[in-house]
PDB file of C-alpha atoms in Angstrom:
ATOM      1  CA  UNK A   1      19.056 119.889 301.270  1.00 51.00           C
ATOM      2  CA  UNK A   2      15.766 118.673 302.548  1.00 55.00           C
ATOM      3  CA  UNK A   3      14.388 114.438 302.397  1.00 55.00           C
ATOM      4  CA  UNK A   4      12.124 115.592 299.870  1.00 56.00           C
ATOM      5  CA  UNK A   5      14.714 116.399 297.417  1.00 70.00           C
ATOM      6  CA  UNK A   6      16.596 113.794 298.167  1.00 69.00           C
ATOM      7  CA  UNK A   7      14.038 111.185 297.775  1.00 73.00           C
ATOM      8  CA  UNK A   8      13.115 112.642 294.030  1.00 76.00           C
ATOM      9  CA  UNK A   9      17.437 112.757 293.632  1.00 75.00           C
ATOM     10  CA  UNK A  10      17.480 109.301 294.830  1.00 75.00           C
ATOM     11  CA  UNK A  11      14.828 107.873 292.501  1.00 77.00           C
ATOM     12  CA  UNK A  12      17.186 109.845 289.739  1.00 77.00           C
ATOM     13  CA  UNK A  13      20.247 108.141 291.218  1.00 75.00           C
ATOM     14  CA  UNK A  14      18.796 104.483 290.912  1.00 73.00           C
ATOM     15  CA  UNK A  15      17.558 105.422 287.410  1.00 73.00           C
ATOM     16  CA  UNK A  16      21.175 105.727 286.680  1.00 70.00           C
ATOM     17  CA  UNK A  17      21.160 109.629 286.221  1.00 74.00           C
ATOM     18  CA  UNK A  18      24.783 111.415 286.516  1.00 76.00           C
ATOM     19  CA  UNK A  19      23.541 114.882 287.344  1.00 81.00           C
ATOM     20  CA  UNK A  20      21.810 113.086 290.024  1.00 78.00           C
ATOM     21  CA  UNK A  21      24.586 111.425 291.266  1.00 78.00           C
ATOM     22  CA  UNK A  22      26.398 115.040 291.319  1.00 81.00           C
ATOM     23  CA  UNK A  23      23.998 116.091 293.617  1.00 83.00           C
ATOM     24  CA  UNK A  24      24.461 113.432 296.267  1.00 80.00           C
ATOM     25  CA  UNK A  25      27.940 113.824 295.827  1.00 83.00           C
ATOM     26  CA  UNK A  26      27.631 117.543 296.781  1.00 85.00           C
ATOM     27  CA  UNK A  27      25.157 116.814 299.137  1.00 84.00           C
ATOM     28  CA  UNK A  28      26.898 114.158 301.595  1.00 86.00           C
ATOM     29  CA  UNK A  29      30.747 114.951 300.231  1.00 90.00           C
ATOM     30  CA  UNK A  30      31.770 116.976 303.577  1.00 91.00           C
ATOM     31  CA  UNK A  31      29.600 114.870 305.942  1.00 89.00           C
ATOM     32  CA  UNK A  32      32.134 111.858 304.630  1.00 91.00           C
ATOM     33  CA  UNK A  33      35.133 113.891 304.796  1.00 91.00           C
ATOM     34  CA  UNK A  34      34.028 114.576 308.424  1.00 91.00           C
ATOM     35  CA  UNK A  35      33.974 110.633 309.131  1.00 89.00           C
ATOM     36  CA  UNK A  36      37.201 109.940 307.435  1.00 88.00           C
ATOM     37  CA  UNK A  37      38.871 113.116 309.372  1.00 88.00           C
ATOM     38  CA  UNK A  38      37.749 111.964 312.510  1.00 90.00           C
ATOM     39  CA  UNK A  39      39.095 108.482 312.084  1.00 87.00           C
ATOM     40  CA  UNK A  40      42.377 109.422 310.485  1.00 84.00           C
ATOM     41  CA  UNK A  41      45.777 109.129 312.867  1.00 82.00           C
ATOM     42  CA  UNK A  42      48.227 112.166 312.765  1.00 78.00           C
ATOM     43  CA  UNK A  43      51.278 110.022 311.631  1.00 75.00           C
ATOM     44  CA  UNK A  44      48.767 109.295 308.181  1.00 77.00           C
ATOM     45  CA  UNK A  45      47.729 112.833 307.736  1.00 78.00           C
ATOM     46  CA  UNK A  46      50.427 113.282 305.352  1.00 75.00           C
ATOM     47  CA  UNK A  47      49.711 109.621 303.223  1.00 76.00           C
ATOM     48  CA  UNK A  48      46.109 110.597 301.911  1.00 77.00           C
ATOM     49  CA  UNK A  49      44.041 113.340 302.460  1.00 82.00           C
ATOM     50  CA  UNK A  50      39.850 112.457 303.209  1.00 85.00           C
ATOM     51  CA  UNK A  51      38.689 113.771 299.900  1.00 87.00           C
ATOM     52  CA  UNK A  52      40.933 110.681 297.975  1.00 87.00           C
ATOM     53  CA  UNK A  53      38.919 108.294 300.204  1.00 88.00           C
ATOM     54  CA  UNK A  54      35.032 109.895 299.541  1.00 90.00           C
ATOM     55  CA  UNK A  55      36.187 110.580 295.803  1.00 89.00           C
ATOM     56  CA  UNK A  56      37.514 106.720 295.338  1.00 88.00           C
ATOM     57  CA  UNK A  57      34.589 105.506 297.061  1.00 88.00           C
ATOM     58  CA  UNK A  58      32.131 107.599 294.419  1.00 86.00           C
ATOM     59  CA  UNK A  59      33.980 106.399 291.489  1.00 85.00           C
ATOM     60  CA  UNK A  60      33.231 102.832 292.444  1.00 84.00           C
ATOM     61  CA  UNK A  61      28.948 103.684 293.794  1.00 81.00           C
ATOM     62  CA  UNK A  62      28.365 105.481 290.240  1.00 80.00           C
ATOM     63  CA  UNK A  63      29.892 102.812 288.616  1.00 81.00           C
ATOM     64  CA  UNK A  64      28.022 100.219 290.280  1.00 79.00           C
ATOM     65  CA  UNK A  65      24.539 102.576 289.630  1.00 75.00           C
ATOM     66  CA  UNK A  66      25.475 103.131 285.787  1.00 75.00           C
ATOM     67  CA  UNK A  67      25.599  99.542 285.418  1.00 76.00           C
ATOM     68  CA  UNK A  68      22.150  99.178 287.292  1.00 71.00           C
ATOM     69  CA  UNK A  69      23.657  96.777 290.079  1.00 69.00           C
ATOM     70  CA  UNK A  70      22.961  98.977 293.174  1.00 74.00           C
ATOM     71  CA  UNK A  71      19.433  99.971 294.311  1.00 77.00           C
ATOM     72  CA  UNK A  72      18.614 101.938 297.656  1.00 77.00           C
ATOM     73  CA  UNK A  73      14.871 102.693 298.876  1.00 81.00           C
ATOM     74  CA  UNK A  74      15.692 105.379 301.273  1.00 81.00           C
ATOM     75  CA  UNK A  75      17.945 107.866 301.535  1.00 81.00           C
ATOM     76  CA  UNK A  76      18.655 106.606 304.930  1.00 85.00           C
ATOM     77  CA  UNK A  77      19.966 103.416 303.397  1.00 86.00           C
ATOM     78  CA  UNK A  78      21.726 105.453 300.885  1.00 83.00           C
ATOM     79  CA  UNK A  79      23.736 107.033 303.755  1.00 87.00           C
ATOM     80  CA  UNK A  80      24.483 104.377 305.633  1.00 90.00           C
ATOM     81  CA  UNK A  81      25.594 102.429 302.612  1.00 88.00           C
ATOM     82  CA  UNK A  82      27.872 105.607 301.639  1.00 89.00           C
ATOM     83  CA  UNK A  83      29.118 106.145 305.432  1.00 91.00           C
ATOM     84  CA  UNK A  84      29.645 101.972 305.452  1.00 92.00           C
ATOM     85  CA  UNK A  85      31.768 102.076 302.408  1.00 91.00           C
ATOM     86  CA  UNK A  86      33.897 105.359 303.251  1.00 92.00           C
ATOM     87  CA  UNK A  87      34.870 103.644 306.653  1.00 92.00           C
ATOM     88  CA  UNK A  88      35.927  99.955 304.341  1.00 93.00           C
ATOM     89  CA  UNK A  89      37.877 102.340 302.051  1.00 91.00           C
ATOM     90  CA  UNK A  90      39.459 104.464 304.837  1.00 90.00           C
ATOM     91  CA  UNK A  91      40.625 101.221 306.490  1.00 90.00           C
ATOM     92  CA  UNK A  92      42.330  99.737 303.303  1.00 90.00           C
ATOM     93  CA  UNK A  93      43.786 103.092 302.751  1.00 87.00           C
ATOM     94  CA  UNK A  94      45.160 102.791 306.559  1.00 86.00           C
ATOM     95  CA  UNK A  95      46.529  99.318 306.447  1.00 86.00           C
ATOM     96  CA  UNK A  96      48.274 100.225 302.649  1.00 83.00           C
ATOM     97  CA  UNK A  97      50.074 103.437 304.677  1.00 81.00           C
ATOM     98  CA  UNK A  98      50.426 102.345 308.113  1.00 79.00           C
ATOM     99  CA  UNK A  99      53.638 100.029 307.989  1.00 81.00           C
ATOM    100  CA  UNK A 100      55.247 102.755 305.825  1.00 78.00           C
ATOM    101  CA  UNK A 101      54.272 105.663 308.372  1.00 73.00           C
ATOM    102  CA  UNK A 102      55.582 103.348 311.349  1.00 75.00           C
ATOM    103  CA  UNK A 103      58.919 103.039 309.905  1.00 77.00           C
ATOM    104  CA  UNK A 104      59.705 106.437 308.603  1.00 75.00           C
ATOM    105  CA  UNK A 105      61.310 109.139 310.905  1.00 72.00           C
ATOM    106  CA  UNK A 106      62.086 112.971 310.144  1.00 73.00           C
ATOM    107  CA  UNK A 107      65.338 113.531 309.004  1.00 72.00           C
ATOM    108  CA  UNK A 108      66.195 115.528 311.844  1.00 76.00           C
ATOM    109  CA  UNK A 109      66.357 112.688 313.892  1.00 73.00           C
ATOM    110  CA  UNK A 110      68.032 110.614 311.695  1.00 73.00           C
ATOM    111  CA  UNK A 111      71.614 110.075 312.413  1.00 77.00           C
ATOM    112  CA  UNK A 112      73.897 111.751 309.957  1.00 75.00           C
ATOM    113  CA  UNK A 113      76.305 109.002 309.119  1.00 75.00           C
ATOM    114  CA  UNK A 114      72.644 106.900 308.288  1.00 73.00           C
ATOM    115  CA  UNK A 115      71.375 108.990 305.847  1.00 73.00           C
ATOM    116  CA  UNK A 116      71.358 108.037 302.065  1.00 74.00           C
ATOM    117  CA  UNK A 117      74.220 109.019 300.126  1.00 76.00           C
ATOM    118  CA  UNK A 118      73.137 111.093 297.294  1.00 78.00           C
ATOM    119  CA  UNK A 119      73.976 110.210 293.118  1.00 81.00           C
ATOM    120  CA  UNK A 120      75.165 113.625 292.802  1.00 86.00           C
ATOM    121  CA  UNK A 121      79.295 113.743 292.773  1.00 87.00           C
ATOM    122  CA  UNK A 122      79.948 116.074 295.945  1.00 86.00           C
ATOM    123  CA  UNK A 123      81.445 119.656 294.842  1.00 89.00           C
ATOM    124  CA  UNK A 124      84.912 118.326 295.827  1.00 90.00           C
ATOM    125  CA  UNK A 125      84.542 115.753 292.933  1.00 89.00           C
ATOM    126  CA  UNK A 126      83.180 118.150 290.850  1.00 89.00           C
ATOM    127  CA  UNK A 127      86.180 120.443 291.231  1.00 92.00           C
ATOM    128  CA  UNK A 128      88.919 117.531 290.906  1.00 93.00           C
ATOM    129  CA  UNK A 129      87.111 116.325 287.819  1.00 89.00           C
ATOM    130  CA  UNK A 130      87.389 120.426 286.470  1.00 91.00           C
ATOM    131  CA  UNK A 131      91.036 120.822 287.582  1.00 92.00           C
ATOM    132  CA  UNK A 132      91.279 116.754 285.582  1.00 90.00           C
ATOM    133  CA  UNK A 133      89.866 118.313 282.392  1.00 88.00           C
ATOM    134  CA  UNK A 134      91.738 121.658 282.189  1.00 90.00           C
ATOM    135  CA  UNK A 135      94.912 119.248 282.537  1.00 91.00           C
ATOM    136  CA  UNK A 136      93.842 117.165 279.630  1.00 87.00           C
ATOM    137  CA  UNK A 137      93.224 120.396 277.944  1.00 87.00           C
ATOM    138  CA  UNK A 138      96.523 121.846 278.106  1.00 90.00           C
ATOM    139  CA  UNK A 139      98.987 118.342 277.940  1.00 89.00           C
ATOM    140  CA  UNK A 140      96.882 117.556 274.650  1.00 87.00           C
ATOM    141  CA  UNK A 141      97.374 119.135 271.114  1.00 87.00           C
ATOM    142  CA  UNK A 142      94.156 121.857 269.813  1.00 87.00           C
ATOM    143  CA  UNK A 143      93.100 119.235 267.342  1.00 84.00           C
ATOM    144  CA  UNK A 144      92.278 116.504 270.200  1.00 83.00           C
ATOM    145  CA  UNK A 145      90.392 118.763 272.122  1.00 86.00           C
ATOM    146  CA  UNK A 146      87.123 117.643 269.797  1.00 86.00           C
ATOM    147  CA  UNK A 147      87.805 114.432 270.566  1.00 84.00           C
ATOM    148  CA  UNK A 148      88.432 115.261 273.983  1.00 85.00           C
ATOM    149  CA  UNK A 149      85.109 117.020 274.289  1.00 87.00           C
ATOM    150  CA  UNK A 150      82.719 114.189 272.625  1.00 87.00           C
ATOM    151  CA  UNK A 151      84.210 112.050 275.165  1.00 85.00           C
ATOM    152  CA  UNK A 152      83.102 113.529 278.097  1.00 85.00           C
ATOM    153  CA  UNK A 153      80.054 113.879 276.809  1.00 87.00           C
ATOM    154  CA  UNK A 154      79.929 110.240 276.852  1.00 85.00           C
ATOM    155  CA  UNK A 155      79.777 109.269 272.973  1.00 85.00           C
ATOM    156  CA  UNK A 156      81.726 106.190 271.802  1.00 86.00           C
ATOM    157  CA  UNK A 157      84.910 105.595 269.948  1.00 84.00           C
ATOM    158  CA  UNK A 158      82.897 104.648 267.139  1.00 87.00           C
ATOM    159  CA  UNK A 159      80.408 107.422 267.575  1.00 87.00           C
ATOM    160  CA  UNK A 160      83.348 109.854 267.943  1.00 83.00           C
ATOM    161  CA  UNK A 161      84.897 108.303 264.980  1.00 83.00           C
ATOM    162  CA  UNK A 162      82.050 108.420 262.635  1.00 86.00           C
ATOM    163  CA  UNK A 163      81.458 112.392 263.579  1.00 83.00           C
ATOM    164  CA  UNK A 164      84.784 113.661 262.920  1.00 81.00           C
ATOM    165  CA  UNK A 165      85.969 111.323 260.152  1.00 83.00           C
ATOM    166  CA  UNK A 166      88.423 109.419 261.493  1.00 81.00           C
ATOM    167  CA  UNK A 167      89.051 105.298 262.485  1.00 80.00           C
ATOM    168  CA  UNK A 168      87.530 104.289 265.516  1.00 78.00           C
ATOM    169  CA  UNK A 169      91.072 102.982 265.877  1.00 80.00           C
ATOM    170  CA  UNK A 170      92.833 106.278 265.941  1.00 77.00           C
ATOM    171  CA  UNK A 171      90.053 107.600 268.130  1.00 73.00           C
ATOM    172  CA  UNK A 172      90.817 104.970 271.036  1.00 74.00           C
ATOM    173  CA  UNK A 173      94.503 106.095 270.851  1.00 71.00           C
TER     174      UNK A 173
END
């Protein structure tokens, strides 16, 4: 794009225009990227990527235009306003990721007896708790096996009760 057009887009820009605003966003989106790529360290490569930075820095500069508080007279100023604020976002974004990025390791290196326990029951569990239930099956008369059932699917006495007709008494027995 040449500083002719970008004049006449800037004069749109400060008039508040969003199509303008587009264009500039078009126009110096992968020259920002570029800055933010070049400044980002490996071990935050994974946190953000350098489009969340430009885009969350031109969600705040077309707010500020819509609302008429930001004014630039040359596109130069325009750039080095947009190339200022990408390098203030990009260094909140660091400081928000970096303790988090220091601390974690790969799993792989991560001793095994260290590693968070899971919530799931392990199959071993899963099998005594099958071999449990086929036990209560067969020690327990046909007629209890509804009763049996609703329990495990965690309902209450009372829910129990209320679904098969009986006393939430009886059902607890």
């Amino acid at each position: 794009m040449n500083i002719d057009s970008l004049d006449q887009l800037l004069e749109k820009l400060n008039g508040g225009d969003d199509a303008a605003a587009e264009h500039v966003f078009r126009a110096y989106e992968p020259y920002l990227r570029k800055v933010v790529r070049r400044l980002l360290p490996a071990e935050l490569r994974a946190k953000f990527d350098s489009i969340d930075v430009v885009q969350s820095v031109y969600g705040d500069v077309l707010a500020a235009f819509r609302e008429g508080g930001m004014r630039f007279g040359t596109v130069a100023q325009l750039r080095a306003f947009l190339i200022k604020a990408t390098r203030n976002r990009f260094i909140d974004r660091v400081r928000q990721h970096r303790t988090a990025a220091r601390l974690e390791q790969p799993l792989n290196e991560t001793e095994p007896d260290r590693l968070p326990s899971s919530s799931q029951p392990r199959p071993s569990e899963i099998a005594q708790a099958e071999e449990l239930w086929e036990r209560l099956l067969a020690l327990c008369p046909p007629e209890h096996h509804e009763l049996l059932r609703l329990r495990r699917q965690g309902a209450t006495a009372t829910e129990i009760a209320a679904q098969v007709g009986m006393h939430a008494g009886s059902v607890r027995r």
